[in-house]
Amino acid sequence: MACQPGRVEACEAGAGCAGARTCEAGGTWGPCEGPAEACDGVDNDCDGSVDEGFGVGEACRGEG
């Protein structure tokens, strides 16, 4: 179904996770995306992984 470019609507980003999708220039809906990931033990961005990009579980590096 065609949509109006720039329009944003709510969608389910996976496993009941709320997200949003945007209508692209060609009149088609882009992917449903969840919010940004945070380091809190929750899959905030709805991609099936928890706390990715924060190095959780890796050995500490650096001084201090």
mmCIF file with all atom_site columns, N, CA and C in Angstrom:
data_model
loop_
_atom_site.group_PDB
_atom_site.id
_atom_site.type_symbol
_atom_site.label_atom_id
_atom_site.label_alt_id
_atom_site.label_comp_id
_atom_site.label_asym_id
_atom_site.label_entity_id
_atom_site.label_seq_id
_atom_site.pdbx_PDB_ins_code
_atom_site.Cartn_x
_atom_site.Cartn_y
_atom_site.Cartn_z
_atom_site.occupancy
_atom_site.B_iso_or_equiv
_atom_site.pdbx_formal_charge
_atom_site.auth_seq_id
_atom_site.auth_comp_id
_atom_site.auth_asym_id
_atom_site.auth_atom_id
_atom_site.pdbx_PDB_model_num
ATOM 1   N N  . MET A 1 1  ? 0.849  -1.175 0.000  1.00 0.00 ? 1  MET A N  1
ATOM 2   C CA . MET A 1 1  ? 0.000  0.000  0.000  1.00 0.00 ? 1  MET A CA 1
ATOM 3   C C  . MET A 1 1  ? 0.898  1.243  0.000  1.00 0.00 ? 1  MET A C  1
ATOM 4   N N  . ALA A 1 2  ? 0.595  2.204  -0.855 1.00 0.00 ? 2  ALA A N  1
ATOM 5   C CA . ALA A 1 2  ? 1.369  3.433  -0.947 1.00 0.00 ? 2  ALA A CA 1
ATOM 6   C C  . ALA A 1 2  ? 1.138  4.301  0.291  1.00 0.00 ? 2  ALA A C  1
ATOM 7   N N  . CYS A 1 3  ? 2.158  5.076  0.633  1.00 0.00 ? 3  CYS A N  1
ATOM 8   C CA . CYS A 1 3  ? 2.060  5.968  1.782  1.00 0.00 ? 3  CYS A CA 1
ATOM 9   C C  . CYS A 1 3  ? 2.601  7.338  1.388  1.00 0.00 ? 3  CYS A C  1
ATOM 10  N N  . GLN A 1 4  ? 2.348  8.342  2.222  1.00 0.00 ? 4  GLN A N  1
ATOM 11  C CA . GLN A 1 4  ? 2.808  9.704  1.964  1.00 0.00 ? 4  GLN A CA 1
ATOM 12  C C  . GLN A 1 4  ? 4.229  9.850  2.496  1.00 0.00 ? 4  GLN A C  1
ATOM 13  N N  . PRO A 1 5  ? 5.224  10.149 1.616  1.00 0.00 ? 5  PRO A N  1
ATOM 14  C CA . PRO A 1 5  ? 6.618  10.277 2.045  1.00 0.00 ? 5  PRO A CA 1
ATOM 15  C C  . PRO A 1 5  ? 6.780  11.192 3.261  1.00 0.00 ? 5  PRO A C  1
ATOM 16  N N  . GLY A 1 6  ? 7.566  10.724 4.214  1.00 0.00 ? 6  GLY A N  1
ATOM 17  C CA . GLY A 1 6  ? 7.829  11.471 5.434  1.00 0.00 ? 6  GLY A CA 1
ATOM 18  C C  . GLY A 1 6  ? 6.909  11.102 6.583  1.00 0.00 ? 6  GLY A C  1
ATOM 19  N N  . ARG A 1 7  ? 5.812  10.421 6.293  1.00 0.00 ? 7  ARG A N  1
ATOM 20  C CA . ARG A 1 7  ? 4.880  10.023 7.349  1.00 0.00 ? 7  ARG A CA 1
ATOM 21  C C  . ARG A 1 7  ? 5.522  8.945  8.215  1.00 0.00 ? 7  ARG A C  1
ATOM 22  N N  . VAL A 1 8  ? 5.297  9.007  9.521  1.00 0.00 ? 8  VAL A N  1
ATOM 23  C CA . VAL A 1 8  ? 5.832  8.037  10.475 1.00 0.00 ? 8  VAL A CA 1
ATOM 24  C C  . VAL A 1 8  ? 4.657  7.391  11.183 1.00 0.00 ? 8  VAL A C  1
ATOM 25  N N  . GLU A 1 9  ? 4.731  6.058  11.366 1.00 0.00 ? 9  GLU A N  1
ATOM 26  C CA . GLU A 1 9  ? 3.678  5.374  12.102 1.00 0.00 ? 9  GLU A CA 1
ATOM 27  C C  . GLU A 1 9  ? 4.285  4.332  13.027 1.00 0.00 ? 9  GLU A C  1
ATOM 28  N N  . ALA A 1 10 ? 3.553  3.990  14.065 1.00 0.00 ? 10 ALA A N  1
ATOM 29  C CA . ALA A 1 10 ? 3.991  2.970  15.017 1.00 0.00 ? 10 ALA A CA 1
ATOM 30  C C  . ALA A 1 10 ? 3.915  1.603  14.360 1.00 0.00 ? 10 ALA A C  1
ATOM 31  N N  . CYS A 1 11 ? 4.775  0.701  14.807 1.00 0.00 ? 11 CYS A N  1
ATOM 32  C CA . CYS A 1 11 ? 4.783  -0.667 14.307 1.00 0.00 ? 11 CYS A CA 1
ATOM 33  C C  . CYS A 1 11 ? 5.372  -1.571 15.378 1.00 0.00 ? 11 CYS A C  1
ATOM 34  N N  . GLU A 1 12 ? 5.306  -2.872 15.150 1.00 0.00 ? 12 GLU A N  1
ATOM 35  C CA . GLU A 1 12 ? 5.906  -3.824 16.079 1.00 0.00 ? 12 GLU A CA 1
ATOM 36  C C  . GLU A 1 12 ? 7.272  -4.213 15.522 1.00 0.00 ? 12 GLU A C  1
ATOM 37  N N  . ALA A 1 13 ? 8.332  -3.902 16.263 1.00 0.00 ? 13 ALA A N  1
ATOM 38  C CA . ALA A 1 13 ? 9.697  -4.119 15.794 1.00 0.00 ? 13 ALA A CA 1
ATOM 39  C C  . ALA A 1 13 ? 10.192 -5.536 16.067 1.00 0.00 ? 13 ALA A C  1
ATOM 40  N N  . GLY A 1 14 ? 9.386  -6.361 16.673 1.00 0.00 ? 14 GLY A N  1
ATOM 41  C CA . GLY A 1 14 ? 9.769  -7.745 16.940 1.00 0.00 ? 14 GLY A CA 1
ATOM 42  C C  . GLY A 1 14 ? 9.479  -8.149 18.361 1.00 0.00 ? 14 GLY A C  1
ATOM 43  N N  . ALA A 1 15 ? 8.941  -9.330 18.534 1.00 0.00 ? 15 ALA A N  1
ATOM 44  C CA . ALA A 1 15 ? 8.653  -9.893 19.859 1.00 0.00 ? 15 ALA A CA 1
ATOM 45  C C  . ALA A 1 15 ? 7.912  -8.916 20.762 1.00 0.00 ? 15 ALA A C  1
ATOM 46  N N  . GLY A 1 16 ? 6.932  -8.200 20.204 1.00 0.00 ? 16 GLY A N  1
ATOM 47  C CA . GLY A 1 16 ? 6.131  -7.274 20.995 1.00 0.00 ? 16 GLY A CA 1
ATOM 48  C C  . GLY A 1 16 ? 6.819  -5.969 21.306 1.00 0.00 ? 16 GLY A C  1
ATOM 49  N N  . CYS A 1 17 ? 7.935  -5.685 20.650 1.00 0.00 ? 17 CYS A N  1
ATOM 50  C CA . CYS A 1 17 ? 8.696  -4.462 20.901 1.00 0.00 ? 17 CYS A CA 1
ATOM 51  C C  . CYS A 1 17 ? 8.169  -3.335 20.015 1.00 0.00 ? 17 CYS A C  1
ATOM 52  N N  . ALA A 1 18 ? 7.776  -2.235 20.616 1.00 0.00 ? 18 ALA A N  1
ATOM 53  C CA . ALA A 1 18 ? 7.235  -1.101 19.872 1.00 0.00 ? 18 ALA A CA 1
ATOM 54  C C  . ALA A 1 18 ? 8.336  -0.369 19.123 1.00 0.00 ? 18 ALA A C  1
ATOM 55  N N  . GLY A 1 19 ? 8.029  0.027  17.909 1.00 0.00 ? 19 GLY A N  1
ATOM 56  C CA . GLY A 1 19 ? 8.977  0.767  17.092 1.00 0.00 ? 19 GLY A CA 1
ATOM 57  C C  . GLY A 1 19 ? 8.244  1.750  16.204 1.00 0.00 ? 19 GLY A C  1
ATOM 58  N N  . ALA A 1 20 ? 8.920  2.235  15.175 1.00 0.00 ? 20 ALA A N  1
ATOM 59  C CA . ALA A 1 20 ? 8.317  3.165  14.225 1.00 0.00 ? 20 ALA A CA 1
ATOM 60  C C  . ALA A 1 20 ? 8.909  2.912  12.843 1.00 0.00 ? 20 ALA A C  1
ATOM 61  N N  . ARG A 1 21 ? 8.119  3.228  11.824 1.00 0.00 ? 21 ARG A N  1
ATOM 62  C CA . ARG A 1 21 ? 8.619  3.139  10.454 1.00 0.00 ? 21 ARG A CA 1
ATOM 63  C C  . ARG A 1 21 ? 8.244  4.419  9.741  1.00 0.00 ? 21 ARG A C  1
ATOM 64  N N  . THR A 1 22 ? 9.041  4.773  8.732  1.00 0.00 ? 22 THR A N  1
ATOM 65  C CA . THR A 1 22 ? 8.862  6.018  7.997  1.00 0.00 ? 22 THR A CA 1
ATOM 66  C C  . THR A 1 22 ? 8.592  5.720  6.539  1.00 0.00 ? 22 THR A C  1
ATOM 67  N N  . CYS A 1 23 ? 7.690  6.469  5.951  1.00 0.00 ? 23 CYS A N  1
ATOM 68  C CA . CYS A 1 23 ? 7.400  6.326  4.528  1.00 0.00 ? 23 CYS A CA 1
ATOM 69  C C  . CYS A 1 23 ? 8.537  6.973  3.738  1.00 0.00 ? 23 CYS A C  1
ATOM 70  N N  . GLU A 1 24 ? 9.112  6.207  2.821  1.00 0.00 ? 24 GLU A N  1
ATOM 71  C CA . GLU A 1 24 ? 10.254 6.678  2.040  1.00 0.00 ? 24 GLU A CA 1
ATOM 72  C C  . GLU A 1 24 ? 9.799  7.453  0.802  1.00 0.00 ? 24 GLU A C  1
ATOM 73  N N  . ALA A 1 25 ? 10.739 8.072  0.105  1.00 0.00 ? 25 ALA A N  1
ATOM 74  C CA . ALA A 1 25 ? 10.461 8.927  -1.042 1.00 0.00 ? 25 ALA A CA 1
ATOM 75  C C  . ALA A 1 25 ? 9.614  8.244  -2.117 1.00 0.00 ? 25 ALA A C  1
ATOM 76  N N  . GLY A 1 26 ? 9.778  6.962  -2.329 1.00 0.00 ? 26 GLY A N  1
ATOM 77  C CA . GLY A 1 26 ? 9.024  6.244  -3.350 1.00 0.00 ? 26 GLY A CA 1
ATOM 78  C C  . GLY A 1 26 ? 7.610  5.874  -2.951 1.00 0.00 ? 26 GLY A C  1
ATOM 79  N N  . GLY A 1 27 ? 7.183  6.247  -1.755 1.00 0.00 ? 27 GLY A N  1
ATOM 80  C CA . GLY A 1 27 ? 5.836  5.934  -1.295 1.00 0.00 ? 27 GLY A CA 1
ATOM 81  C C  . GLY A 1 27 ? 5.705  4.549  -0.687 1.00 0.00 ? 27 GLY A C  1
ATOM 82  N N  . THR A 1 28 ? 6.833  3.958  -0.265 1.00 0.00 ? 28 THR A N  1
ATOM 83  C CA . THR A 1 28 ? 6.799  2.652  0.393  1.00 0.00 ? 28 THR A CA 1
ATOM 84  C C  . THR A 1 28 ? 7.328  2.797  1.817  1.00 0.00 ? 28 THR A C  1
ATOM 85  N N  . TRP A 1 29 ? 6.835  1.927  2.703  1.00 0.00 ? 29 TRP A N  1
ATOM 86  C CA . TRP A 1 29 ? 7.256  1.959  4.100  1.00 0.00 ? 29 TRP A CA 1
ATOM 87  C C  . TRP A 1 29 ? 8.661  1.407  4.264  1.00 0.00 ? 29 TRP A C  1
ATOM 88  N N  . GLY A 1 30 ? 9.468  2.088  5.061  1.00 0.00 ? 30 GLY A N  1
ATOM 89  C CA . GLY A 1 30 ? 10.799 1.609  5.416  1.00 0.00 ? 30 GLY A CA 1
ATOM 90  C C  . GLY A 1 30 ? 10.675 0.559  6.504  1.00 0.00 ? 30 GLY A C  1
ATOM 91  N N  . PRO A 1 31 ? 11.803 0.040  6.990  1.00 0.00 ? 31 PRO A N  1
ATOM 92  C CA . PRO A 1 31 ? 11.761 -0.998 8.016  1.00 0.00 ? 31 PRO A CA 1
ATOM 93  C C  . PRO A 1 31 ? 11.265 -0.471 9.363  1.00 0.00 ? 31 PRO A C  1
ATOM 94  N N  . CYS A 1 32 ? 10.700 -1.364 10.142 1.00 0.00 ? 32 CYS A N  1
ATOM 95  C CA . CYS A 1 32 ? 10.263 -1.030 11.492 1.00 0.00 ? 32 CYS A CA 1
ATOM 96  C C  . CYS A 1 32 ? 11.506 -1.060 12.383 1.00 0.00 ? 32 CYS A C  1
ATOM 97  N N  . GLU A 1 33 ? 11.770 0.032  13.056 1.00 0.00 ? 33 GLU A N  1
ATOM 98  C CA . GLU A 1 33 ? 12.955 0.135  13.893 1.00 0.00 ? 33 GLU A CA 1
ATOM 99  C C  . GLU A 1 33 ? 12.570 0.483  15.316 1.00 0.00 ? 33 GLU A C  1
ATOM 100 N N  . GLY A 1 34 ? 13.216 -0.189 16.263 1.00 0.00 ? 34 GLY A N  1
ATOM 101 C CA . GLY A 1 34 ? 12.990 0.093  17.671 1.00 0.00 ? 34 GLY A CA 1
ATOM 102 C C  . GLY A 1 34 ? 13.853 1.272  18.110 1.00 0.00 ? 34 GLY A C  1
ATOM 103 N N  . PRO A 1 35 ? 13.733 1.672  19.353 1.00 0.00 ? 35 PRO A N  1
ATOM 104 C CA . PRO A 1 35 ? 14.544 2.774  19.880 1.00 0.00 ? 35 PRO A CA 1
ATOM 105 C C  . PRO A 1 35 ? 16.020 2.380  19.979 1.00 0.00 ? 35 PRO A C  1
ATOM 106 N N  . ALA A 1 36 ? 16.879 3.319  20.299 1.00 0.00 ? 36 ALA A N  1
ATOM 107 C CA . ALA A 1 36 ? 18.322 3.072  20.422 1.00 0.00 ? 36 ALA A CA 1
ATOM 108 C C  . ALA A 1 36 ? 18.620 2.129  21.585 1.00 0.00 ? 36 ALA A C  1
ATOM 109 N N  . GLU A 1 37 ? 19.679 1.337  21.434 1.00 0.00 ? 37 GLU A N  1
ATOM 110 C CA . GLU A 1 37 ? 20.112 0.398  22.481 1.00 0.00 ? 37 GLU A CA 1
ATOM 111 C C  . GLU A 1 37 ? 20.707 1.178  23.656 1.00 0.00 ? 37 GLU A C  1
ATOM 112 N N  . ALA A 1 38 ? 20.440 0.719  24.865 1.00 0.00 ? 38 ALA A N  1
ATOM 113 C CA . ALA A 1 38 ? 21.015 1.275  26.088 1.00 0.00 ? 38 ALA A CA 1
ATOM 114 C C  . ALA A 1 38 ? 21.644 0.119  26.865 1.00 0.00 ? 38 ALA A C  1
ATOM 115 N N  . CYS A 1 39 ? 22.609 0.408  27.687 1.00 0.00 ? 39 CYS A N  1
ATOM 116 C CA . CYS A 1 39 ? 23.279 -0.633 28.464 1.00 0.00 ? 39 CYS A CA 1
ATOM 117 C C  . CYS A 1 39 ? 22.505 -0.863 29.767 1.00 0.00 ? 39 CYS A C  1
ATOM 118 N N  . ASP A 1 40 ? 21.437 -1.685 29.662 1.00 0.00 ? 40 ASP A N  1
ATOM 119 C CA . ASP A 1 40 ? 20.569 -1.882 30.819 1.00 0.00 ? 40 ASP A CA 1
ATOM 120 C C  . ASP A 1 40 ? 20.002 -3.299 30.931 1.00 0.00 ? 40 ASP A C  1
ATOM 121 N N  . GLY A 1 41 ? 20.565 -4.249 30.161 1.00 0.00 ? 41 GLY A N  1
ATOM 122 C CA . GLY A 1 41 ? 20.103 -5.631 30.241 1.00 0.00 ? 41 GLY A CA 1
ATOM 123 C C  . GLY A 1 41 ? 18.808 -5.893 29.507 1.00 0.00 ? 41 GLY A C  1
ATOM 124 N N  . VAL A 1 42 ? 18.372 -4.948 28.647 1.00 0.00 ? 42 VAL A N  1
ATOM 125 C CA . VAL A 1 42 ? 17.115 -5.063 27.904 1.00 0.00 ? 42 VAL A CA 1
ATOM 126 C C  . VAL A 1 42 ? 17.411 -4.905 26.414 1.00 0.00 ? 42 VAL A C  1
ATOM 127 N N  . ASP A 1 43 ? 16.648 -5.576 25.566 1.00 0.00 ? 43 ASP A N  1
ATOM 128 C CA . ASP A 1 43 ? 16.790 -5.431 24.112 1.00 0.00 ? 43 ASP A CA 1
ATOM 129 C C  . ASP A 1 43 ? 16.027 -4.190 23.669 1.00 0.00 ? 43 ASP A C  1
ATOM 130 N N  . ASN A 1 44 ? 16.579 -3.008 23.924 1.00 0.00 ? 44 ASN A N  1
ATOM 131 C CA . ASN A 1 44 ? 15.900 -1.747 23.639 1.00 0.00 ? 44 ASN A CA 1
ATOM 132 C C  . ASN A 1 44 ? 15.623 -1.517 22.161 1.00 0.00 ? 44 ASN A C  1
ATOM 133 N N  . ASP A 1 45 ? 16.539 -1.930 21.279 1.00 0.00 ? 45 ASP A N  1
ATOM 134 C CA . ASP A 1 45 ? 16.358 -1.664 19.852 1.00 0.00 ? 45 ASP A CA 1
ATOM 135 C C  . ASP A 1 45 ? 15.652 -2.787 19.098 1.00 0.00 ? 45 ASP A C  1
ATOM 136 N N  . CYS A 1 46 ? 15.140 -3.758 19.846 1.00 0.00 ? 46 CYS A N  1
ATOM 137 C CA . CYS A 1 46 ? 14.255 -4.798 19.308 1.00 0.00 ? 46 CYS A CA 1
ATOM 138 C C  . CYS A 1 46 ? 14.890 -5.657 18.220 1.00 0.00 ? 46 CYS A C  1
ATOM 139 N N  . ASP A 1 47 ? 16.187 -5.916 18.312 1.00 0.00 ? 47 ASP A N  1
ATOM 140 C CA . ASP A 1 47 ? 16.836 -6.722 17.276 1.00 0.00 ? 47 ASP A CA 1
ATOM 141 C C  . ASP A 1 47 ? 17.185 -8.131 17.748 1.00 0.00 ? 47 ASP A C  1
ATOM 142 N N  . GLY A 1 48 ? 16.763 -8.503 18.949 1.00 0.00 ? 48 GLY A N  1
ATOM 143 C CA . GLY A 1 48 ? 17.011 -9.838 19.461 1.00 0.00 ? 48 GLY A CA 1
ATOM 144 C C  . GLY A 1 48 ? 18.289 -9.969 20.261 1.00 0.00 ? 48 GLY A C  1
ATOM 145 N N  . SER A 1 49 ? 19.104 -8.928 20.332 1.00 0.00 ? 49 SER A N  1
ATOM 146 C CA . SER A 1 49 ? 20.347 -8.941 21.115 1.00 0.00 ? 49 SER A CA 1
ATOM 147 C C  . SER A 1 49 ? 20.248 -7.913 22.236 1.00 0.00 ? 49 SER A C  1
ATOM 148 N N  . VAL A 1 50 ? 20.882 -8.219 23.364 1.00 0.00 ? 50 VAL A N  1
ATOM 149 C CA . VAL A 1 50 ? 20.832 -7.327 24.525 1.00 0.00 ? 50 VAL A CA 1
ATOM 150 C C  . VAL A 1 50 ? 22.179 -6.632 24.705 1.00 0.00 ? 50 VAL A C  1
ATOM 151 N N  . ASP A 1 51 ? 22.163 -5.335 24.872 1.00 0.00 ? 51 ASP A N  1
ATOM 152 C CA . ASP A 1 51 ? 23.337 -4.511 25.189 1.00 0.00 ? 51 ASP A CA 1
ATOM 153 C C  . ASP A 1 51 ? 24.491 -4.654 24.198 1.00 0.00 ? 51 ASP A C  1
ATOM 154 N N  . GLU A 1 52 ? 24.189 -4.928 22.904 1.00 0.00 ? 52 GLU A N  1
ATOM 155 C CA . GLU A 1 52 ? 25.277 -5.016 21.936 1.00 0.00 ? 52 GLU A CA 1
ATOM 156 C C  . GLU A 1 52 ? 25.896 -3.635 21.706 1.00 0.00 ? 52 GLU A C  1
ATOM 157 N N  . GLY A 1 53 ? 27.200 -3.633 21.483 1.00 0.00 ? 53 GLY A N  1
ATOM 158 C CA . GLY A 1 53 ? 27.924 -2.386 21.266 1.00 0.00 ? 53 GLY A CA 1
ATOM 159 C C  . GLY A 1 53 ? 28.475 -1.765 22.530 1.00 0.00 ? 53 GLY A C  1
ATOM 160 N N  . PHE A 1 54 ? 28.212 -2.354 23.681 1.00 0.00 ? 54 PHE A N  1
ATOM 161 C CA . PHE A 1 54 ? 28.700 -1.796 24.935 1.00 0.00 ? 54 PHE A CA 1
ATOM 162 C C  . PHE A 1 54 ? 29.841 -2.610 25.543 1.00 0.00 ? 54 PHE A C  1
ATOM 163 N N  . GLY A 1 55 ? 30.221 -3.730 24.921 1.00 0.00 ? 55 GLY A N  1
ATOM 164 C CA . GLY A 1 55 ? 31.313 -4.540 25.425 1.00 0.00 ? 55 GLY A CA 1
ATOM 165 C C  . GLY A 1 55 ? 30.977 -5.318 26.682 1.00 0.00 ? 55 GLY A C  1
ATOM 166 N N  . VAL A 1 56 ? 29.706 -5.572 26.942 1.00 0.00 ? 56 VAL A N  1
ATOM 167 C CA . VAL A 1 56 ? 29.290 -6.294 28.133 1.00 0.00 ? 56 VAL A CA 1
ATOM 168 C C  . VAL A 1 56 ? 29.885 -7.698 28.097 1.00 0.00 ? 56 VAL A C  1
ATOM 169 N N  . GLY A 1 57 ? 30.565 -8.093 29.174 1.00 0.00 ? 57 GLY A N  1
ATOM 170 C CA . GLY A 1 57 ? 31.168 -9.412 29.279 1.00 0.00 ? 57 GLY A CA 1
ATOM 171 C C  . GLY A 1 57 ? 32.595 -9.484 28.773 1.00 0.00 ? 57 GLY A C  1
ATOM 172 N N  . GLU A 1 58 ? 33.073 -8.415 28.129 1.00 0.00 ? 58 GLU A N  1
ATOM 173 C CA . GLU A 1 58 ? 34.458 -8.398 27.641 1.00 0.00 ? 58 GLU A CA 1
ATOM 174 C C  . GLU A 1 58 ? 35.401 -7.997 28.778 1.00 0.00 ? 58 GLU A C  1
ATOM 175 N N  . ALA A 1 59 ? 36.664 -8.365 28.621 1.00 0.00 ? 59 ALA A N  1
ATOM 176 C CA . ALA A 1 59 ? 37.664 -7.975 29.613 1.00 0.00 ? 59 ALA A CA 1
ATOM 177 C C  . ALA A 1 59 ? 37.845 -6.454 29.604 1.00 0.00 ? 59 ALA A C  1
ATOM 178 N N  . CYS A 1 60 ? 38.089 -5.895 30.780 1.00 0.00 ? 60 CYS A N  1
ATOM 179 C CA . CYS A 1 60 ? 38.310 -4.445 30.884 1.00 0.00 ? 60 CYS A CA 1
ATOM 180 C C  . CYS A 1 60 ? 39.670 -4.092 30.296 1.00 0.00 ? 60 CYS A C  1
ATOM 181 N N  . ARG A 1 61 ? 39.716 -2.945 29.630 1.00 0.00 ? 61 ARG A N  1
ATOM 182 C CA . ARG A 1 61 ? 40.962 -2.450 29.054 1.00 0.00 ? 61 ARG A CA 1
ATOM 183 C C  . ARG A 1 61 ? 41.144 -1.003 29.457 1.00 0.00 ? 61 ARG A C  1
ATOM 184 N N  . GLY A 1 62 ? 42.351 -0.554 29.518 1.00 0.00 ? 62 GLY A N  1
ATOM 185 C CA . GLY A 1 62 ? 42.628 0.836  29.846 1.00 0.00 ? 62 GLY A CA 1
ATOM 186 C C  . GLY A 1 62 ? 43.145 0.990  31.253 1.00 0.00 ? 62 GLY A C  1
ATOM 187 N N  . GLU A 1 63 ? 43.360 2.224  31.632 1.00 0.00 ? 63 GLU A N  1
ATOM 188 C CA . GLU A 1 63 ? 43.882 2.519  32.961 1.00 0.00 ? 63 GLU A CA 1
ATOM 189 C C  . GLU A 1 63 ? 42.752 2.693  33.942 1.00 0.00 ? 63 GLU A C  1
ATOM 190 N N  . GLY A 1 64 ? 43.008 2.347  35.186 1.00 0.00 ? 64 GLY A N  1
ATOM 191 C CA . GLY A 1 64 ? 42.022 2.526  36.237 1.00 0.00 ? 64 GLY A CA 1
ATOM 192 C C  . GLY A 1 64 ? 41.169 1.355  36.354 1.00 0.00 ? 64 GLY A C  1
#
